[in-house]
Short mmCIF file of C-alpha atoms and ligand atoms in Angstrom, two decimals:
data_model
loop_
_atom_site.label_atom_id
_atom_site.label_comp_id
_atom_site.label_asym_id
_atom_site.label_seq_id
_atom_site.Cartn_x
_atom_site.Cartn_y
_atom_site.Cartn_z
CA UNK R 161 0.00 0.00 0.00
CA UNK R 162 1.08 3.45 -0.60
CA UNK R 163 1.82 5.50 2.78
CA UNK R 164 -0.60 7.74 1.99
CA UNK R 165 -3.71 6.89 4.03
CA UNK R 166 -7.49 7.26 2.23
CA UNK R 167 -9.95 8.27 4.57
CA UNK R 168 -12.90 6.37 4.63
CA UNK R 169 -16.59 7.83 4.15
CA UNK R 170 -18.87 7.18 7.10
CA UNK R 171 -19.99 3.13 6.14
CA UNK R 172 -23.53 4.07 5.06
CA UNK R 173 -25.72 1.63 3.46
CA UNK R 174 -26.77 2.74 0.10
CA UNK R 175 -27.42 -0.28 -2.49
CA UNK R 176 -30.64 1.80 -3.63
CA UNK R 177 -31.08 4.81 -3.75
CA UNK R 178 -34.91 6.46 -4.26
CA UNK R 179 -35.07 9.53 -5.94
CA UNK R 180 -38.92 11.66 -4.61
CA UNK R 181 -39.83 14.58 -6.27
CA UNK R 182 -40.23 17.23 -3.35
CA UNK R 183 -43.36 18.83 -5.33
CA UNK R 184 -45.50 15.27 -5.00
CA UNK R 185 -46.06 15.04 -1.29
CA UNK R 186 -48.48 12.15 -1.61
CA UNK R 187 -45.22 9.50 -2.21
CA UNK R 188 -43.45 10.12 0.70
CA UNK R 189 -45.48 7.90 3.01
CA UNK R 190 -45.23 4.89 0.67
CA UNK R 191 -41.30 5.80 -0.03
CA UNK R 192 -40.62 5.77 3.81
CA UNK R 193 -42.15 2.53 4.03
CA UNK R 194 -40.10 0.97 1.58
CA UNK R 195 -37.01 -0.98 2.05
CA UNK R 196 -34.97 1.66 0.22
CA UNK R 197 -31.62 2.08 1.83
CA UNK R 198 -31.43 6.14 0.70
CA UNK R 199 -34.13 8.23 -0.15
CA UNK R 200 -32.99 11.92 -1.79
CA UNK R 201 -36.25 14.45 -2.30
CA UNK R 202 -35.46 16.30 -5.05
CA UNK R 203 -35.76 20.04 -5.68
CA UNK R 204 -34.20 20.37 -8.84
CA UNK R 205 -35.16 18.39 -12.17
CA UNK R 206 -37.91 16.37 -11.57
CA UNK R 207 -39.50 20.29 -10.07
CA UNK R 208 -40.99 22.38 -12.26
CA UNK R 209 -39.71 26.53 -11.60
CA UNK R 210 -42.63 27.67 -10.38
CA UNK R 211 -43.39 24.48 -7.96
CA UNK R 212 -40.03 24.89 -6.15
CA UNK R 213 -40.90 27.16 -3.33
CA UNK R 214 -44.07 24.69 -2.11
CA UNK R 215 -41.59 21.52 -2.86
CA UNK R 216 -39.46 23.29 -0.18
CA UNK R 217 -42.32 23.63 1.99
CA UNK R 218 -43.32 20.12 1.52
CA UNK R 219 -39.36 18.71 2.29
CA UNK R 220 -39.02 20.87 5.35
CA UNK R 221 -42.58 18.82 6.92
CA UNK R 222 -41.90 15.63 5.58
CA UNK R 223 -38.79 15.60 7.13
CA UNK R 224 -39.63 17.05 10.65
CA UNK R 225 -42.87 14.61 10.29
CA UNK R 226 -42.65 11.46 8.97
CA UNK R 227 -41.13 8.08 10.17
CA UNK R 228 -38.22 7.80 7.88
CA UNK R 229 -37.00 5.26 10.14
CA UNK R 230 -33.17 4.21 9.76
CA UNK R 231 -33.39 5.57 6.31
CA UNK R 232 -29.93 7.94 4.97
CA UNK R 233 -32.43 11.30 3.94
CA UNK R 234 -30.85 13.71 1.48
CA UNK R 235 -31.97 16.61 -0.53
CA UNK R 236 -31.12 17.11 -4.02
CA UNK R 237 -30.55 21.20 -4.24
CA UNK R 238 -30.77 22.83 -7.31
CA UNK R 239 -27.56 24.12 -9.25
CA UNK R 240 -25.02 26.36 -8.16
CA UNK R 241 -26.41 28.44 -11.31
CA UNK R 242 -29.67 28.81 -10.26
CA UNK R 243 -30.84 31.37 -7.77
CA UNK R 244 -33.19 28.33 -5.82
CA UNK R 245 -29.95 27.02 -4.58
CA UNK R 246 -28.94 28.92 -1.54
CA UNK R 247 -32.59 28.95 -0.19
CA UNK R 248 -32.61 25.18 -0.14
CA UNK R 249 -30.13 25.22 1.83
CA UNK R 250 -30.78 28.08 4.23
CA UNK R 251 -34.37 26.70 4.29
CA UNK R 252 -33.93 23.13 4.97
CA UNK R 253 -30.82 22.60 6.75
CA UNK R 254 -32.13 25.91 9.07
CA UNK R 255 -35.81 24.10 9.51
CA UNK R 256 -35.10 20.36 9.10
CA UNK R 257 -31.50 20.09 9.42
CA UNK R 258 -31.36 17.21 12.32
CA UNK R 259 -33.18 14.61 10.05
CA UNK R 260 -31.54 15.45 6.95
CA UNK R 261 -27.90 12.96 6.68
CA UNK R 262 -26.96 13.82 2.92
CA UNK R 263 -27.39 16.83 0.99
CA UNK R 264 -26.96 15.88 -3.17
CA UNK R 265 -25.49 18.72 -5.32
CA UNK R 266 -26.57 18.35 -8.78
CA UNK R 267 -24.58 19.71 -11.95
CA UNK R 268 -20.89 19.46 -9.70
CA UNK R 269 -18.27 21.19 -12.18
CA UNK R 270 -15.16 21.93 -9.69
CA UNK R 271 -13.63 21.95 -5.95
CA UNK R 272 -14.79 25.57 -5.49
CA UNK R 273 -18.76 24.72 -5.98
CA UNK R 274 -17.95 22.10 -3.21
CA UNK R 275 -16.22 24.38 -0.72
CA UNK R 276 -19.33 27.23 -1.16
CA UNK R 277 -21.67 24.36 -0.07
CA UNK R 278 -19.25 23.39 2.86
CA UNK R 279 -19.41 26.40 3.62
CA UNK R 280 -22.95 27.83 3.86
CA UNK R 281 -23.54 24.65 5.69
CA UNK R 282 -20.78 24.96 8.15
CA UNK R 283 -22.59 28.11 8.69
CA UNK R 284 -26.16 27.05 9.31
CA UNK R 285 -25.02 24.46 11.19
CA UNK R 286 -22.75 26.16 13.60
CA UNK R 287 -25.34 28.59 14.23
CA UNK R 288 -28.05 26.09 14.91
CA UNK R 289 -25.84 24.07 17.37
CA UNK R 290 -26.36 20.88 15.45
CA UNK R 291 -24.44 17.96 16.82
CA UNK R 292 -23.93 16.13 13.38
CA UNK R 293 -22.49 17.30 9.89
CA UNK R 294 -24.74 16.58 7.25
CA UNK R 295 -22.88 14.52 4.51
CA UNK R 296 -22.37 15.19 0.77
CA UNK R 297 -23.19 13.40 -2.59
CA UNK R 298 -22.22 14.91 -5.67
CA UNK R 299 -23.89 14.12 -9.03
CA UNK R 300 -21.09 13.83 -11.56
CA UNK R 301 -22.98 14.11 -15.09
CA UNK R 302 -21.18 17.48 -17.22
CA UNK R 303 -18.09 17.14 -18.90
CA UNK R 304 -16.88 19.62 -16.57
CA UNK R 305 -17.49 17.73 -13.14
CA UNK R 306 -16.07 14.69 -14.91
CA UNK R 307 -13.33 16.42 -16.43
CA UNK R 308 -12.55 17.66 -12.17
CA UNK R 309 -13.64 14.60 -10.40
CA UNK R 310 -10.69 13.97 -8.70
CA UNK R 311 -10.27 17.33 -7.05
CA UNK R 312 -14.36 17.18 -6.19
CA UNK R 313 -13.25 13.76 -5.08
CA UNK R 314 -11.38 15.11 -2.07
CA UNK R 315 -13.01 18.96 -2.22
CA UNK R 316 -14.61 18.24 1.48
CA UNK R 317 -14.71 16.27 4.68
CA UNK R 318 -18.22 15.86 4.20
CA UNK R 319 -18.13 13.89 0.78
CA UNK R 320 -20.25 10.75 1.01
CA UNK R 321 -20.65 9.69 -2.35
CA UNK R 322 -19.93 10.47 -6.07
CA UNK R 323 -23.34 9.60 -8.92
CA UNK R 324 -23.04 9.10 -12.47
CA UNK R 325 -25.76 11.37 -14.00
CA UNK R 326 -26.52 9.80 -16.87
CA UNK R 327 -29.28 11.69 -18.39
CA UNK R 328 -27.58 15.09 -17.97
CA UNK R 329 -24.01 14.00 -18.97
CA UNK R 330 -25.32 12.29 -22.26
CA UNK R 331 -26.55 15.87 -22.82
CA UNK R 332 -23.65 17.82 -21.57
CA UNK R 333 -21.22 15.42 -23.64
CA UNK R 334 -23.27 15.45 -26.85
CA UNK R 335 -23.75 12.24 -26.68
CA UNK R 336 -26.44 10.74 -29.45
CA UNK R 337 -29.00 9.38 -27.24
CA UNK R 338 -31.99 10.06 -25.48
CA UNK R 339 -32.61 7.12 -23.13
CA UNK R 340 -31.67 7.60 -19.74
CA UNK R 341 -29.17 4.94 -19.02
CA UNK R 342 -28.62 1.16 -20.30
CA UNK R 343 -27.20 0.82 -23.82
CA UNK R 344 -27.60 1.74 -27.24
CA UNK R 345 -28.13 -0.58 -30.35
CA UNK R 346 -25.94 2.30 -31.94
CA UNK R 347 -23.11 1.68 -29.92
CA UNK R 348 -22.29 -1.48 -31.72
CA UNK R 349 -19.53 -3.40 -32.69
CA UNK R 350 -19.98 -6.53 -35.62
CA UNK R 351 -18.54 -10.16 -35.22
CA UNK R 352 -15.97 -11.36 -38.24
CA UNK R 353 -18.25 -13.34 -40.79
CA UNK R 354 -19.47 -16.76 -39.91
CA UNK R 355 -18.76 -19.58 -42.64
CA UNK R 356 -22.25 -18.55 -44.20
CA UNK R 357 -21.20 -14.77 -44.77
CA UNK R 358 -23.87 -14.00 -41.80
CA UNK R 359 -22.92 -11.54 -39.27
CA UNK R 360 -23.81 -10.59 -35.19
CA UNK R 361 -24.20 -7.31 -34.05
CA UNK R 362 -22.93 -6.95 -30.36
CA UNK R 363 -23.97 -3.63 -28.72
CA UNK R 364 -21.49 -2.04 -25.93
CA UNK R 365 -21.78 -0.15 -23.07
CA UNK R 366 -21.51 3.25 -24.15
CA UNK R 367 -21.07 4.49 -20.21
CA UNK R 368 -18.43 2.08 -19.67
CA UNK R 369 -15.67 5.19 -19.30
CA UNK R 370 -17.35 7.36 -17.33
CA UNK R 371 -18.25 4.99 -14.68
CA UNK R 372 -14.89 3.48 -14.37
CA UNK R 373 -13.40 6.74 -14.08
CA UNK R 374 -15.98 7.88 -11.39
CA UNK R 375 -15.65 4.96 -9.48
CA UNK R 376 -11.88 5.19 -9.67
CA UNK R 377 -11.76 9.14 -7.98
CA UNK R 378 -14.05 7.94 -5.74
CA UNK R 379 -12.76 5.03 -4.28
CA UNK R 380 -9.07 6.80 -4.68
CA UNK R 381 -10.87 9.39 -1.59
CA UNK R 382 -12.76 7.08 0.28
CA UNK R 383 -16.52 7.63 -1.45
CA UNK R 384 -19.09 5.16 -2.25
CA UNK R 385 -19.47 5.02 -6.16
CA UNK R 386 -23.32 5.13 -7.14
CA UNK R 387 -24.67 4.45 -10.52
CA UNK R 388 -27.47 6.91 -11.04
CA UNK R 389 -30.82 6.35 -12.77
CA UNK R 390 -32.27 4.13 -15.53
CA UNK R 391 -35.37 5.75 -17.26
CA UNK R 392 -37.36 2.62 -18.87
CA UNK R 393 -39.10 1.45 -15.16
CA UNK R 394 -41.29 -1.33 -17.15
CA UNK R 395 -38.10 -3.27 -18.20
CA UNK R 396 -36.77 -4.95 -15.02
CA UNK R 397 -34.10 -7.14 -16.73
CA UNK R 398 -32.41 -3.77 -18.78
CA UNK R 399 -32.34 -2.25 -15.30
CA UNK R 400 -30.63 -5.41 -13.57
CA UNK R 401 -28.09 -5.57 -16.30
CA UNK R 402 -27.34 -2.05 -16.22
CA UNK R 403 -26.85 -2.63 -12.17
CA UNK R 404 -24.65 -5.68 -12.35
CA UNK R 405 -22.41 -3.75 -14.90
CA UNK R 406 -22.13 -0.95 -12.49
CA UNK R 407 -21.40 -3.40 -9.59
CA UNK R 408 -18.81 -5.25 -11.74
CA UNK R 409 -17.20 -1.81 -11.87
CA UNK R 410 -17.08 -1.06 -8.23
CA UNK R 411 -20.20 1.14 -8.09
CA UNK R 412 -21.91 0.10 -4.26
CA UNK R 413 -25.51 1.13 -5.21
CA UNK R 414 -28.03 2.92 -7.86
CA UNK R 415 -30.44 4.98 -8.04
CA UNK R 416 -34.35 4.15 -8.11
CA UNK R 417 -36.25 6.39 -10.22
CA UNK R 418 -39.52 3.89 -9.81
CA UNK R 419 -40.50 2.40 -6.21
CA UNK R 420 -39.96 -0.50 -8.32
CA UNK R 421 -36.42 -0.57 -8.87
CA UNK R 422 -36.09 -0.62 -5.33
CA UNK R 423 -35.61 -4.27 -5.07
CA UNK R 424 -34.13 -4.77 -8.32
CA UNK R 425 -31.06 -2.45 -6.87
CA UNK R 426 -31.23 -4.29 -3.39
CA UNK R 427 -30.97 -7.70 -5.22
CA UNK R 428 -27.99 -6.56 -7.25
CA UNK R 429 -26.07 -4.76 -5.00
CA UNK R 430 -26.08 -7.49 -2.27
CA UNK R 431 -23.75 -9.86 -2.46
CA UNK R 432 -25.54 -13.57 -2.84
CA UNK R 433 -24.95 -16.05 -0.42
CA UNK R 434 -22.99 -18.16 -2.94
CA UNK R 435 -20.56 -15.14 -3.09
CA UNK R 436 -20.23 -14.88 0.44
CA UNK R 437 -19.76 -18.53 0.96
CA UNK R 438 -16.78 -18.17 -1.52
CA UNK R 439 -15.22 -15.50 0.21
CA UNK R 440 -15.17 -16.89 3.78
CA UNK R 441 -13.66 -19.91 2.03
CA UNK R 442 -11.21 -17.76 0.60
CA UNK R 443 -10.16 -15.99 3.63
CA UNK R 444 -10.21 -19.41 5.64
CA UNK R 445 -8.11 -20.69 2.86
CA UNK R 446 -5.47 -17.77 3.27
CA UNK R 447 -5.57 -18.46 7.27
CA UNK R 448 -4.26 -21.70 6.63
CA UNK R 449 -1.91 -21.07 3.99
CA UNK R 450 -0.48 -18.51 6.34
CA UNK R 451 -0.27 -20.62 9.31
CA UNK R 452 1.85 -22.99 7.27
CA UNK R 453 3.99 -19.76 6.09
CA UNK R 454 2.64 -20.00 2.19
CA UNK R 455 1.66 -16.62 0.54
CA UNK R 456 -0.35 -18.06 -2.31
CA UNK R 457 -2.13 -21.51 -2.58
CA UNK R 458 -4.81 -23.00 -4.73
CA UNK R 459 -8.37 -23.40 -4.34
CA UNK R 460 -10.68 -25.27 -5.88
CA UNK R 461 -8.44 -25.12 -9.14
CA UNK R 462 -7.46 -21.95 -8.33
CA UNK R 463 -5.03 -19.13 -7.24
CA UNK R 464 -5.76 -17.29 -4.36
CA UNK R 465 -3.21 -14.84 -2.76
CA UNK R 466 -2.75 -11.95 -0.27
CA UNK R 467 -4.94 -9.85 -2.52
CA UNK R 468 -7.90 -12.05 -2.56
CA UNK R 469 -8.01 -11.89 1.28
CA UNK R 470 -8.50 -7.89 0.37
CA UNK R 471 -11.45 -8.74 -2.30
CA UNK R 472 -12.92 -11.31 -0.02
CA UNK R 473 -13.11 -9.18 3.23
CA UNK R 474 -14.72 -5.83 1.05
CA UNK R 475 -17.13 -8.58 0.22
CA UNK R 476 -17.88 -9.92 3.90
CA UNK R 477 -18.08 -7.27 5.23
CA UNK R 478 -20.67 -5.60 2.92
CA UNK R 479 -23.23 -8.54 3.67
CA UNK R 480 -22.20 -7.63 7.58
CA UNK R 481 -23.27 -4.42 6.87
CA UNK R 482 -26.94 -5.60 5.42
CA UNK R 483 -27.85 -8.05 8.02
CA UNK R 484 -26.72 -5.33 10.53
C1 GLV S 545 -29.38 12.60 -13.02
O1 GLV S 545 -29.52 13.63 -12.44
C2 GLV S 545 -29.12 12.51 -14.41
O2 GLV S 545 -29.03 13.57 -15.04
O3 GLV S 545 -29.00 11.39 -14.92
MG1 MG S 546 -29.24 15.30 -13.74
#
């Protein structure tokens, strides 16, 4: 390991994530009682302009109100280019700051829109006398915040969490699509001839890049990686595969856009008991093969070594962390 130690982000469960319009009151009952791991109540995109100043209203009760139980609550803010933005801060963290864990900033381009956050919260929060710092996530989807991830990476103490935007980066990239998320029979690559002169068409996974990279600036500062939303909630299998890609990645969680893909993230994002079986056979493995002074030995056909103790144990101790 390198001697330079990487902080880790408070160990928050956050396999799904729900994403709850602040202007449609009526869901938050039935998204409390779900078994969502992080619910964020949006004020930006899913608000229209002249709804945002009742959304408010409606986060700032539904927070002091309801039963979230041991659900992580966040609040997506608007941009730092929009004038909504400090009042969803002053308002919320001022009125409802003690239930609120995360705060999401949308539309992330560099350190410096990180450090005005910090510090308008820093602010409220002093002020109010709250005993707990409220956490960050930052939604990586311009060119710009992907272009700076690293430095947002490690902008504040309070970064959580870094989400891949899809929708929004497609459209700050250029990117030829209009689907939020999953892939695109346009991002294609053809198999050599078969004997008969017939070819396959094998689409790939046009985010493949900007995940990686993501995941890499998180995990290189301690953050949970979080693959954000998939639009097309009546196709269950499309959203699964788009989640197992993320989790092959590295990516802990994604985002729910549907009380539906709830489970489908939960499912996904746990690791099965087959895995887990594997890895405490792994790691009992290792404990022998160190007793007997061996670094590497084989397991069931194969090599194991020092580093798959590492794998294993991120792997344990996630399903710790669920039946916690
Ligand atoms: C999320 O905010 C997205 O733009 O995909
Ligand atoms: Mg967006």
């Amino acid at each position: 390991m390198s001697f330079f130690p990487i902080e880790q982000a408070p160990a928050r469960l956050n396999r799904s994530e729900l994403a709850v319009p602040g202007s449609q009151p009526q869901m938050f009952q039935k998204a409390a009682e779900s078994d969502v791991d992080v619910i964020f109540l949006d004020l930006e995109d899913a608000v229209a302009p002249d709804e945002k100043v009742q959304a408010r209203k409606n986060i700032i009760k539904a927070l002091n109100e309801i039963d979230w139980g041991k659900k992580s609550m966040s609040i997506r803010i608007n941009g730092l280019d929009t004038h909504y933005m400090y009042r969803d801060v002053v308002d919320v963290v001022e009125q409802a700051g003690e239930r609120l864990d995360l705060i999401m900033i949308p539309k992330v381009g560099t350190a410096a829109d990180v450090y005005a956050v910090d510090m308008m919260v820093t602010q409220i929060e002093d002020a109010k006398g709250y005993g707990k710092r409220i956490g960050f996530e930052h939604i990586i989807e311009t060119a710009l915040g992907m272009q700076n991830v690293s430095e947002i990476a490690a902008a504040s103490k309070r970064n959580e969490s870094l989400h891949f935007g899809v929708a929004d980066y497609a459209a700050s990239t250029r990117a030829r699509t209009t689907v939020i998320g999953g892939v695109n029979e346009n991002y294609a690559v053809l198999t050599d001839p078969d004997q008969d002169g017939s070819r396959q068409v094998h689409w790939g996974d046009m985010w493949h890049y900007a995940i990686s990279r993501m995941v890499v600036a998180a995990r290189a500062n301690g953050l949970r990686p979080i693959d954000g939303p998939f639009g097309d909630f009546s196709d269950p299998d499309g959203y699964k595969a788009a989640a197992y890609r993320a989790a092959v990645l590295g990516c802990e969680g994604k985002w729910a856009i549907h009380p539906s893909q709830v489970a489908l993230a939960n499912e996904v994002m746990s690791p099965s008991a087959e895995e887990v079986a594997r890895a405490e056979k792994i790691l009992a493995a290792m404990a022998e093969a160190e007793a007997a002074g061996k670094g590497a030995v084989s397991l069931d056909g194969r090599l194991i070594d020092y580093a798959s103790i590492r794998q294993a144990e991120v792997l344990v101790e996630k399903a710790r962390q669920i039946a916690a």
